[in-house]
Amino acid sequence: MKGFILSFRSEFYKTRKTAAFWSAIILPLAICILLFFGFFSHSDNLAKQPGAALWFQFSGAILGVMGSLLLPMLIVFIAYSVNNIEHKAETWKTLFTLPISKFSVYSAKYLYALFLVILCLALFLLFTLGFGNLLAVVKPTLKFNEYHMESFLAQIYLKLLLSSLGILSIQFLLSLLFRDFLKPMGIGFAATIVGVILAGTGWQYAYLYPYSHAMLTVKSMHSAKGGNDQAMPQLAVDLFTKDIWVSLAVAVGVFIIGYFIILKKSVK
Amino acid sequence: MVIDTQGLSFNFGSQPVVSSLSLQVPEGSIYGFLGPNGAGKTTTIKLLLNLLKTDRGSIHIFGKELNSNRIAILSQIGSLIEQPAIYSHLTGKENLMNRALLLQVAETRVDEILDLVQLKNAANKKAGKYSLGMKQRLGIGLALLPDPKLLILDEPTNGLDPNGIIEIRELLIRLVSRHQKTVFVSSHLLGEIERMATHVGIIDRGELLFQGSIADLQSISQPQIHIEVENTVDAANFLVKHGFTVNEINEDHITVPFASKTQMAEINALLIRNNYPVFSIHKTQKDLEKLFLDITQKA
């Protein structure tokens, strides 16, 4: 356990000045600021809309891109970055000659990547709510204060996080094994496009394909919202759908396989 | 023995890289692991550090079997393998701080090391901007950070200027003589090993060709008598006629295998008596460079 904590702290120490770490913070901030100004400058048109519709538009603008491309690509990038730092510096050999178990080194790195994903999603949630409420203050004509969806958004983001665990494990393993950028990035990108198409066309077995899970989660939100926006819809998120179970199973499975690969692998 | 391997073998695919290597590194020694490039030195070091899995044979370090005591053994080893592994986006000091964090070493030790490897002035400079020599010194600093009992260094003086080489050599000698450390250092340069090692192992094409103390190595090189005479060819013919072996005939000197001091006096007297003026006569060791070549080429 001590080895794990030390490794995890070291991961933070190493990456705190890198793009991987800051992108997890700046990306949600930048997107939410852009949306804020978008809504701010179009406030005249938007003032006619009820609070619920405003919130759905505001959060939906982010969640839409998030499910289709942003979240999978963010994961591809984070998984690549935390591993590339060792490929680039040729430090795998030093990490594995430290008096720390291989499991600690491996799991700390994986959980640090997960931490970055959680950080990023938590900031998206926080900034969405923060900037929405800020709009209500600076533009009282926008009726953001008439409606509350904190709990729904929190659940959706939690579901997005769970839906992303499968691809996180896969991308993490790919980035660990391949030192060049193109392989994990190319595979991740292609697989995501396929995932978006599968989920978008509503293929019945899309829930088995990890790269479709984020998209499926976002789609499930639309059905939760229901067709009837005006009449205060009942918002409920079914957290543990079968695609989430697949995502969790893939995450755990690939994580374990990755560990055995690390154990057997010779460090060049 | 600090390092003791028996019949150590390793293949890359079907190609043997290390074959039945039996290394004996005594405590308190500077063990020079010598061999030409591609002889299997780095592979051996990676096997000693458990980075590569042994195909056949066993490795004991500090008397313990490596695979089953990996962490206990690694906690007492500092190592530098090939080019130093350094995070170039961090400063020299941050590189050491990161390692100190992992090894739970105090921050004061980081400053000591910076001082020791003379990087104090460059401590806050990005390590990516370091010269090759500075990177190498930082790598050695990282290896020394936990104050390990055994240092395993792969070509540590690569890329250093002559001053840097001398500093590292003196540092290693000091570590062994004053702090009772053991140093295992690989090199392809005999001259470097000769100046600091107490023990030597010579490897070529994955096989250990020689192992012993530096004195053992010198003793297998047969001493010679170096004779400077006026007419080398005639003098050589004359000596051969009188039953001596002549190894070498040069323009200004000949060499004859050394047997005893009396025999050396006899040769001297014989030459002078027969009008071959002798300008100088002395005993020499065959230099190690030649010996090294002989040993590695014989295989």
Tab-separated table of C-alpha atoms in Angstrom, chain B residues 42-195:
chain	number	residue	atom	x	y	z
B	42	THR	CA	23.881	-4.435	-20.637
B	43	THR	CA	21.836	-7.621	-20.936
B	44	THR	CA	23.746	-9.076	-17.980
B	45	ILE	CA	23.074	-5.935	-15.960
B	46	LYS	CA	19.378	-6.074	-16.809
B	47	LEU	CA	19.333	-9.692	-15.654
B	48	LEU	CA	21.006	-8.681	-12.384
B	49	LEU	CA	18.306	-6.052	-11.857
B	50	ASN	CA	15.467	-8.454	-12.675
B	51	LEU	CA	14.417	-6.391	-15.697
B	52	LEU	CA	14.922	-9.411	-17.909
B	53	LYS	CA	13.816	-12.874	-16.934
B	54	THR	CA	16.616	-15.425	-16.689
B	55	ASP	CA	16.275	-18.316	-19.114
B	56	ARG	CA	18.646	-20.635	-17.258
B	57	GLY	CA	20.878	-20.356	-14.208
B	58	SER	CA	20.577	-18.507	-10.935
B	59	ILE	CA	21.351	-15.091	-9.514
B	60	HIS	CA	22.119	-14.474	-5.859
B	61	ILE	CA	22.680	-10.952	-4.588
B	62	PHE	CA	23.685	-10.331	-0.964
B	63	GLY	CA	23.356	-14.110	-0.625
B	64	LYS	CA	19.655	-14.085	-1.489
B	65	GLU	CA	17.968	-15.496	-4.558
B	66	LEU	CA	16.890	-12.591	-6.806
B	67	ASN	CA	13.428	-13.633	-8.022
B	68	SER	CA	12.055	-14.449	-4.592
B	69	ASN	CA	13.672	-11.474	-2.825
B	70	ARG	CA	13.321	-8.884	-5.547
B	71	ILE	CA	12.224	-5.904	-3.462
B	72	ALA	CA	14.558	-6.562	-0.517
B	73	ILE	CA	17.500	-6.787	-2.905
B	74	LEU	CA	16.527	-3.827	-5.084
B	75	SER	CA	16.211	-1.622	-2.008
B	76	GLN	CA	19.980	-1.898	-1.554
B	77	ILE	CA	21.006	-1.345	-5.165
B	78	GLY	CA	21.553	1.886	-7.016
B	79	SER	CA	21.749	1.525	-10.759
B	80	LEU	CA	22.419	3.352	-13.978
B	81	ILE	CA	21.574	1.482	-17.167
B	82	GLU	CA	22.622	2.700	-20.609
B	83	GLN	CA	21.812	6.364	-21.037
B	84	PRO	CA	20.450	7.904	-17.851
B	85	ALA	CA	16.679	7.866	-17.460
B	86	ILE	CA	15.748	11.466	-16.819
B	87	TYR	CA	12.475	13.380	-17.103
B	88	SER	CA	13.476	16.200	-19.396
B	89	HIS	CA	10.546	18.457	-18.483
B	90	LEU	CA	11.642	18.470	-14.840
B	91	THR	CA	14.710	20.245	-13.486
B	92	GLY	CA	17.710	18.297	-12.241
B	93	LYS	CA	16.619	18.849	-8.674
B	94	GLU	CA	13.027	17.837	-9.400
B	95	ASN	CA	14.296	14.604	-10.932
B	96	LEU	CA	16.113	13.858	-7.703
B	97	MET	CA	13.144	15.013	-5.599
B	98	ASN	CA	10.820	12.683	-7.487
B	99	ARG	CA	13.142	9.755	-6.821
B	100	ALA	CA	13.558	10.845	-3.201
B	101	LEU	CA	9.776	10.801	-2.863
B	102	LEU	CA	9.595	7.257	-4.208
B	103	LEU	CA	12.447	6.023	-2.030
B	104	GLN	CA	11.460	8.084	1.022
B	105	VAL	CA	14.793	9.819	1.189
B	106	ALA	CA	15.086	13.178	2.965
B	107	GLU	CA	15.315	16.388	0.946
B	108	THR	CA	18.673	17.215	2.546
B	109	ARG	CA	20.068	14.139	0.815
B	110	VAL	CA	19.007	15.619	-2.534
B	111	ASP	CA	21.148	18.690	-1.850
B	112	GLU	CA	24.051	16.497	-0.784
B	113	ILE	CA	23.828	14.579	-4.048
B	114	LEU	CA	23.597	17.745	-6.128
B	115	ASP	CA	26.764	18.862	-4.422
B	116	LEU	CA	28.446	15.503	-4.874
B	117	VAL	CA	27.796	15.284	-8.614
B	118	GLN	CA	28.443	19.007	-9.004
B	119	LEU	CA	25.097	20.023	-10.342
B	120	LYS	CA	24.291	22.565	-7.658
B	121	ASN	CA	24.498	25.466	-10.078
B	122	ALA	CA	22.337	23.718	-12.644
B	123	ALA	CA	19.874	22.301	-10.092
B	124	ASN	CA	16.986	24.454	-11.270
B	125	LYS	CA	17.655	24.092	-14.950
B	126	LYS	CA	15.458	21.770	-17.020
B	127	ALA	CA	17.236	18.418	-17.289
B	128	GLY	CA	16.385	18.334	-20.987
B	129	LYS	CA	18.753	21.260	-21.450
B	130	TYR	CA	21.642	19.487	-19.717
B	131	SER	CA	24.739	18.471	-21.650
B	132	LEU	CA	25.447	14.763	-22.061
B	133	GLY	CA	27.981	14.868	-19.228
B	134	MET	CA	25.573	16.632	-16.897
B	135	LYS	CA	22.861	14.073	-17.669
B	136	GLN	CA	25.325	11.316	-16.927
B	137	ARG	CA	26.239	12.944	-13.598
B	138	LEU	CA	22.561	13.330	-12.743
B	139	GLY	CA	22.073	9.651	-13.581
B	140	ILE	CA	24.898	8.718	-11.236
B	141	GLY	CA	23.394	11.038	-8.618
B	142	LEU	CA	20.049	9.240	-8.948
B	143	ALA	CA	21.816	5.906	-8.469
B	144	LEU	CA	23.611	7.169	-5.360
B	145	LEU	CA	20.542	8.831	-3.831
B	146	PRO	CA	19.371	5.995	-1.549
B	147	ASP	CA	22.950	5.391	-0.348
B	148	PRO	CA	22.895	1.815	-1.694
B	149	LYS	CA	25.253	-0.963	-0.609
B	150	LEU	CA	25.745	-2.046	-4.211
B	151	LEU	CA	26.083	0.233	-7.190
B	152	ILE	CA	25.537	-1.197	-10.664
B	153	LEU	CA	26.692	1.230	-13.315
B	154	ASP	CA	26.535	0.608	-17.046
B	155	GLU	CA	29.235	2.611	-18.833
B	156	PRO	CA	29.020	5.480	-16.332
B	157	THR	CA	31.707	7.597	-17.945
B	158	ASN	CA	30.082	7.612	-21.389
B	159	GLY	CA	29.961	11.138	-22.694
B	160	LEU	CA	32.043	12.626	-19.897
B	161	ASP	CA	35.060	14.806	-20.576
B	162	PRO	CA	38.455	13.751	-19.145
B	163	ASN	CA	37.882	15.761	-15.968
B	164	GLY	CA	34.479	14.219	-15.503
B	165	ILE	CA	35.911	10.747	-15.994
B	166	ILE	CA	38.536	11.351	-13.325
B	167	GLU	CA	35.920	12.709	-10.917
B	168	ILE	CA	33.669	9.685	-11.333
B	169	ARG	CA	36.609	7.329	-10.957
B	170	GLU	CA	37.714	9.022	-7.750
B	171	LEU	CA	34.175	9.060	-6.445
B	172	LEU	CA	33.794	5.310	-7.004
B	173	ILE	CA	37.151	4.568	-5.380
B	174	ARG	CA	36.141	6.741	-2.397
B	175	LEU	CA	32.774	4.998	-2.059
B	176	VAL	CA	34.459	1.626	-1.862
B	177	SER	CA	37.408	2.546	0.326
B	178	ARG	CA	35.631	4.853	2.768
B	179	HIS	CA	32.033	3.764	2.740
B	180	GLN	CA	32.427	0.006	2.238
B	181	LYS	CA	30.278	-0.070	-0.884
B	182	THR	CA	30.576	-2.548	-3.702
B	183	VAL	CA	30.638	-1.255	-7.249
B	184	PHE	CA	29.876	-3.255	-10.377
B	185	VAL	CA	30.852	-1.152	-13.358
B	186	SER	CA	30.762	-2.081	-17.029
B	187	SER	CA	32.959	-0.600	-19.699
B	188	HIS	CA	34.381	-1.317	-23.108
B	189	LEU	CA	37.549	0.595	-22.237
B	190	LEU	CA	40.208	-1.416	-20.510
B	191	GLY	CA	42.227	1.660	-19.535
B	192	GLU	CA	39.336	2.974	-17.496
B	193	ILE	CA	38.785	-0.291	-15.632
B	194	GLU	CA	42.509	-0.775	-15.073
B	195	ARG	CA	42.713	2.499	-13.196
